[in-house]
Short mmCIF file of C-alpha atoms in Angstrom, two decimals:
data_model
loop_
_atom_site.label_atom_id
_atom_site.label_comp_id
_atom_site.label_asym_id
_atom_site.label_seq_id
_atom_site.Cartn_x
_atom_site.Cartn_y
_atom_site.Cartn_z
CA UNK L 1 100.14 63.85 38.02
CA UNK L 2 99.77 65.19 34.49
CA UNK L 3 98.79 68.77 33.65
CA UNK L 4 95.36 67.56 32.52
CA UNK L 5 94.73 65.59 35.71
CA UNK L 6 95.93 68.51 37.82
CA UNK L 7 93.58 70.94 36.06
CA UNK L 8 90.60 68.65 36.61
CA UNK L 9 91.54 68.08 40.25
CA UNK L 10 91.74 71.85 40.78
CA UNK L 11 88.29 72.30 39.24
CA UNK L 12 86.91 69.55 41.47
CA UNK L 13 88.32 71.23 44.58
CA UNK L 14 86.40 74.39 43.71
CA UNK L 15 83.21 72.38 43.20
CA UNK L 16 83.73 70.65 46.51
CA UNK L 17 83.92 74.00 48.28
CA UNK L 18 80.74 75.16 46.59
CA UNK L 19 78.75 71.98 47.15
CA UNK L 20 78.27 69.53 50.03
CA UNK L 21 78.60 66.69 47.51
CA UNK L 22 82.05 65.22 47.13
CA UNK L 23 81.78 63.86 43.60
CA UNK L 24 84.80 61.59 43.77
CA UNK L 25 83.64 59.88 46.96
CA UNK L 26 80.08 59.63 45.65
CA UNK L 27 81.26 57.86 42.52
CA UNK L 28 84.78 56.40 42.61
CA UNK L 29 84.50 55.64 38.89
CA UNK L 30 84.88 59.34 38.14
CA UNK L 31 88.58 59.39 39.00
CA UNK L 32 89.10 56.23 36.96
CA UNK L 33 87.44 57.72 33.88
CA UNK L 34 89.51 60.91 34.17
CA UNK L 35 92.75 58.95 34.34
CA UNK L 36 91.66 56.74 31.45
CA UNK L 37 90.94 59.86 29.42
CA UNK L 38 94.32 61.39 30.16
CA UNK L 39 96.26 58.18 29.51
CA UNK L 40 94.33 57.40 26.31
CA UNK L 41 94.82 60.91 24.96
CA UNK L 42 98.53 60.97 25.76
CA UNK L 43 99.01 57.62 24.01
CA UNK L 44 97.17 58.84 20.89
CA UNK L 45 94.04 56.77 21.55
CA UNK L 46 91.64 59.64 20.92
CA UNK L 47 88.53 57.46 20.65
CA UNK L 48 89.34 55.94 24.02
CA UNK L 49 89.87 59.42 25.48
CA UNK L 50 86.55 60.56 24.02
CA UNK L 51 84.69 57.65 25.59
CA UNK L 52 86.35 58.10 28.98
CA UNK L 53 85.79 61.86 29.16
CA UNK L 54 82.15 61.35 28.14
CA UNK L 55 81.69 58.96 31.07
CA UNK L 56 83.31 61.47 33.43
CA UNK L 57 81.06 64.26 32.13
CA UNK L 58 77.98 62.10 32.75
CA UNK L 59 79.03 61.93 36.42
CA UNK L 60 80.10 65.56 36.78
CA UNK L 61 78.78 67.81 34.00
CA UNK L 62 80.04 71.13 35.42
CA UNK L 63 83.80 70.83 34.96
CA UNK L 64 84.95 73.03 32.09
CA UNK L 65 88.24 71.18 31.69
CA UNK L 66 86.47 67.93 30.87
CA UNK L 67 84.68 69.50 27.92
CA UNK L 68 87.91 71.18 26.86
CA UNK L 69 89.81 67.89 26.85
CA UNK L 70 86.98 65.98 25.18
CA UNK L 71 87.03 68.73 22.57
CA UNK L 72 90.74 68.05 22.07
CA UNK L 73 89.98 64.37 21.44
CA UNK L 74 87.26 65.25 18.92
CA UNK L 75 89.55 67.74 17.19
CA UNK L 76 92.22 65.08 16.78
CA UNK L 77 89.55 62.80 15.31
CA UNK L 78 88.76 65.55 12.76
CA UNK L 79 85.32 66.14 14.31
CA UNK L 80 85.71 69.91 14.31
CA UNK L 81 82.03 70.75 14.76
CA UNK L 82 81.85 68.42 17.75
CA UNK L 83 85.03 69.92 19.16
CA UNK L 84 83.64 73.44 18.78
CA UNK L 85 80.51 72.40 20.69
CA UNK L 86 82.62 71.08 23.58
CA UNK L 87 84.91 74.11 23.69
CA UNK L 88 81.83 76.34 23.70
CA UNK L 89 80.41 74.41 26.65
CA UNK L 90 83.73 74.74 28.49
CA UNK L 91 83.64 78.50 27.94
CA UNK L 92 80.02 78.70 29.16
CA UNK L 93 81.06 77.03 32.41
CA UNK L 94 84.32 78.96 32.81
CA UNK L 95 84.94 81.94 30.50
CA UNK L 96 88.56 82.13 31.70
CA UNK L 97 89.75 78.86 30.11
CA UNK L 98 92.07 80.33 27.48
CA UNK L 99 92.83 76.89 26.01
CA UNK L 100 89.16 76.45 25.10
CA UNK L 101 89.16 79.70 23.11
CA UNK L 102 92.49 78.78 21.52
CA UNK L 103 91.47 75.31 20.40
CA UNK L 104 88.03 76.48 19.31
CA UNK L 105 89.89 78.99 17.14
CA UNK L 106 92.03 76.19 15.69
CA UNK L 107 88.91 74.14 14.96
CA UNK L 108 87.17 77.08 13.29
CA UNK L 109 90.24 77.69 11.15
CA UNK L 110 90.18 74.07 10.02
CA UNK L 111 86.60 74.71 8.89
CA UNK L 112 87.79 77.88 7.11
CA UNK L 113 85.88 80.15 9.48
CA UNK L 114 88.82 82.51 9.68
CA UNK L 115 86.96 85.48 11.16
CA UNK L 116 85.54 83.25 13.88
CA UNK L 117 88.97 81.85 14.60
CA UNK L 118 90.47 85.35 14.81
CA UNK L 119 87.85 86.29 17.41
CA UNK L 120 88.65 83.21 19.49
CA UNK L 121 92.42 83.72 19.31
CA UNK L 122 91.86 87.32 20.39
CA UNK L 123 89.87 86.14 23.43
CA UNK L 124 92.64 83.66 24.26
CA UNK L 125 95.25 86.42 24.03
CA UNK L 126 93.24 88.66 26.34
CA UNK L 127 93.35 85.93 28.99
CA UNK L 128 96.96 84.90 28.32
CA UNK L 129 98.83 87.68 26.50
CA UNK L 130 102.14 85.78 26.59
CA UNK L 131 100.96 82.85 24.49
CA UNK L 132 103.09 82.99 21.34
CA UNK L 133 101.04 80.26 19.68
CA UNK L 134 97.84 82.30 19.97
CA UNK L 135 99.47 85.18 18.10
CA UNK L 136 100.96 82.75 15.58
CA UNK L 137 97.64 81.07 14.85
CA UNK L 138 95.82 84.39 14.69
CA UNK L 139 98.42 85.48 12.15
CA UNK L 140 97.68 82.39 10.06
CA UNK L 141 93.97 83.23 10.04
CA UNK L 142 94.64 86.89 9.28
CA UNK L 143 96.82 85.84 6.36
CA UNK L 144 94.02 83.60 5.05
CA UNK L 145 91.67 86.58 5.40
CA UNK L 146 94.15 88.74 3.42
CA UNK L 147 94.86 90.99 6.41
CA UNK L 148 98.55 90.78 5.57
CA UNK L 149 99.74 93.68 7.71
CA UNK L 150 97.80 92.28 10.65
CA UNK L 151 99.41 88.90 10.05
CA UNK L 152 102.89 90.46 10.06
CA UNK L 153 102.11 92.23 13.34
CA UNK L 154 101.00 88.97 14.96
CA UNK L 155 103.97 86.97 13.67
CA UNK L 156 106.22 89.71 15.01
CA UNK L 157 104.56 89.52 18.44
CA UNK L 158 104.90 85.73 18.46
CA UNK L 159 108.62 86.16 17.73
CA UNK L 160 108.98 88.74 20.51
CA UNK L 161 107.56 86.20 22.97
CA UNK L 162 109.42 83.23 21.51
CA UNK L 163 112.49 84.27 19.48
CA UNK L 164 113.12 80.61 18.55
CA UNK L 165 109.81 80.23 16.71
CA UNK L 166 111.19 79.26 13.29
CA UNK L 167 107.77 78.89 11.66
CA UNK L 168 106.80 82.41 12.70
CA UNK L 169 109.85 83.76 10.83
CA UNK L 170 109.13 81.52 7.85
CA UNK L 171 105.48 82.50 7.60
CA UNK L 172 106.26 86.17 8.15
CA UNK L 173 108.67 85.78 5.24
CA UNK L 174 105.86 84.36 3.13
CA UNK L 175 103.65 87.35 3.89
CA UNK L 176 106.44 89.83 3.17
CA UNK L 177 107.07 88.01 -0.09
CA UNK L 178 103.40 88.34 -0.98
CA UNK L 179 103.64 92.08 -0.25
CA UNK L 180 106.68 92.39 -2.49
CA UNK L 181 109.11 93.07 0.35
CA UNK L 182 111.58 90.53 -1.00
CA UNK L 183 114.72 91.53 0.88
CA UNK L 184 112.98 91.41 4.25
CA UNK L 185 111.39 88.10 3.29
CA UNK L 186 114.85 86.67 2.64
CA UNK L 187 115.99 87.92 6.05
CA UNK L 188 113.11 86.07 7.70
CA UNK L 189 113.66 82.85 5.75
CA UNK L 190 117.35 82.96 6.66
CA UNK L 191 116.56 83.42 10.35
CA UNK L 192 114.12 80.51 10.24
CA UNK L 193 116.85 78.32 8.70
CA UNK L 194 119.35 79.40 11.38
CA UNK L 195 116.91 78.27 14.06
CA UNK L 196 115.82 75.12 12.24
CA UNK L 197 118.26 73.94 9.55
CA UNK L 198 115.70 71.26 8.54
CA UNK L 199 113.05 73.85 7.66
CA UNK L 200 112.56 72.91 4.00
CA UNK L 201 109.79 75.45 3.44
CA UNK L 202 112.16 78.29 4.32
CA UNK L 203 114.84 77.05 1.94
CA UNK L 204 112.23 76.84 -0.80
CA UNK L 205 110.80 80.28 -0.01
CA UNK L 206 114.23 81.88 0.07
CA UNK L 207 115.21 80.21 -3.19
CA UNK L 208 112.08 81.37 -5.00
CA UNK L 209 112.42 84.89 -3.63
CA UNK L 210 116.02 85.16 -4.82
CA UNK L 211 115.10 84.19 -8.39
#
């Protein structure tokens, strides 16, 4: 059973305890639609996943994970406004779904709503403070908002959680370069290259900084 299927099954078990209606038994198609959604998404068929999750939501509209995963499908189809709407619905149903905040933040960043994305990444971090990617993405948005010191702090935290995060070193190097801290930028680019020798951006950044 995949992580997505497991999350939906867990949500259903809670609903079953709260309600005399067993949704799966009442409509066997529900389980089929969920599995279709998971399989379609995992194979890169995002339109198929979108259709399947929509059918599942029509049967059971109170499962936050379904909106979260349908939001993922919309995000991969570049429908960021639609994705934001689904992530928002997931959060309304269950405010503790950190992935919904995280991916809503990613979608807002794609729409250049950097302050909105920062707020969502912050909410995600409050729920899951050991998520290196939440700090990393918040750093990206802070950098876009010209909060360079804040970006450095978040890249540093991402590295503390995941010391093998080459892109965090590389992007922290970019910010240090922008601040004129060239020697420390070179240190970060070099570390990124040690972790990922194929990191072309770090080679380029280090080369420019050394000039």
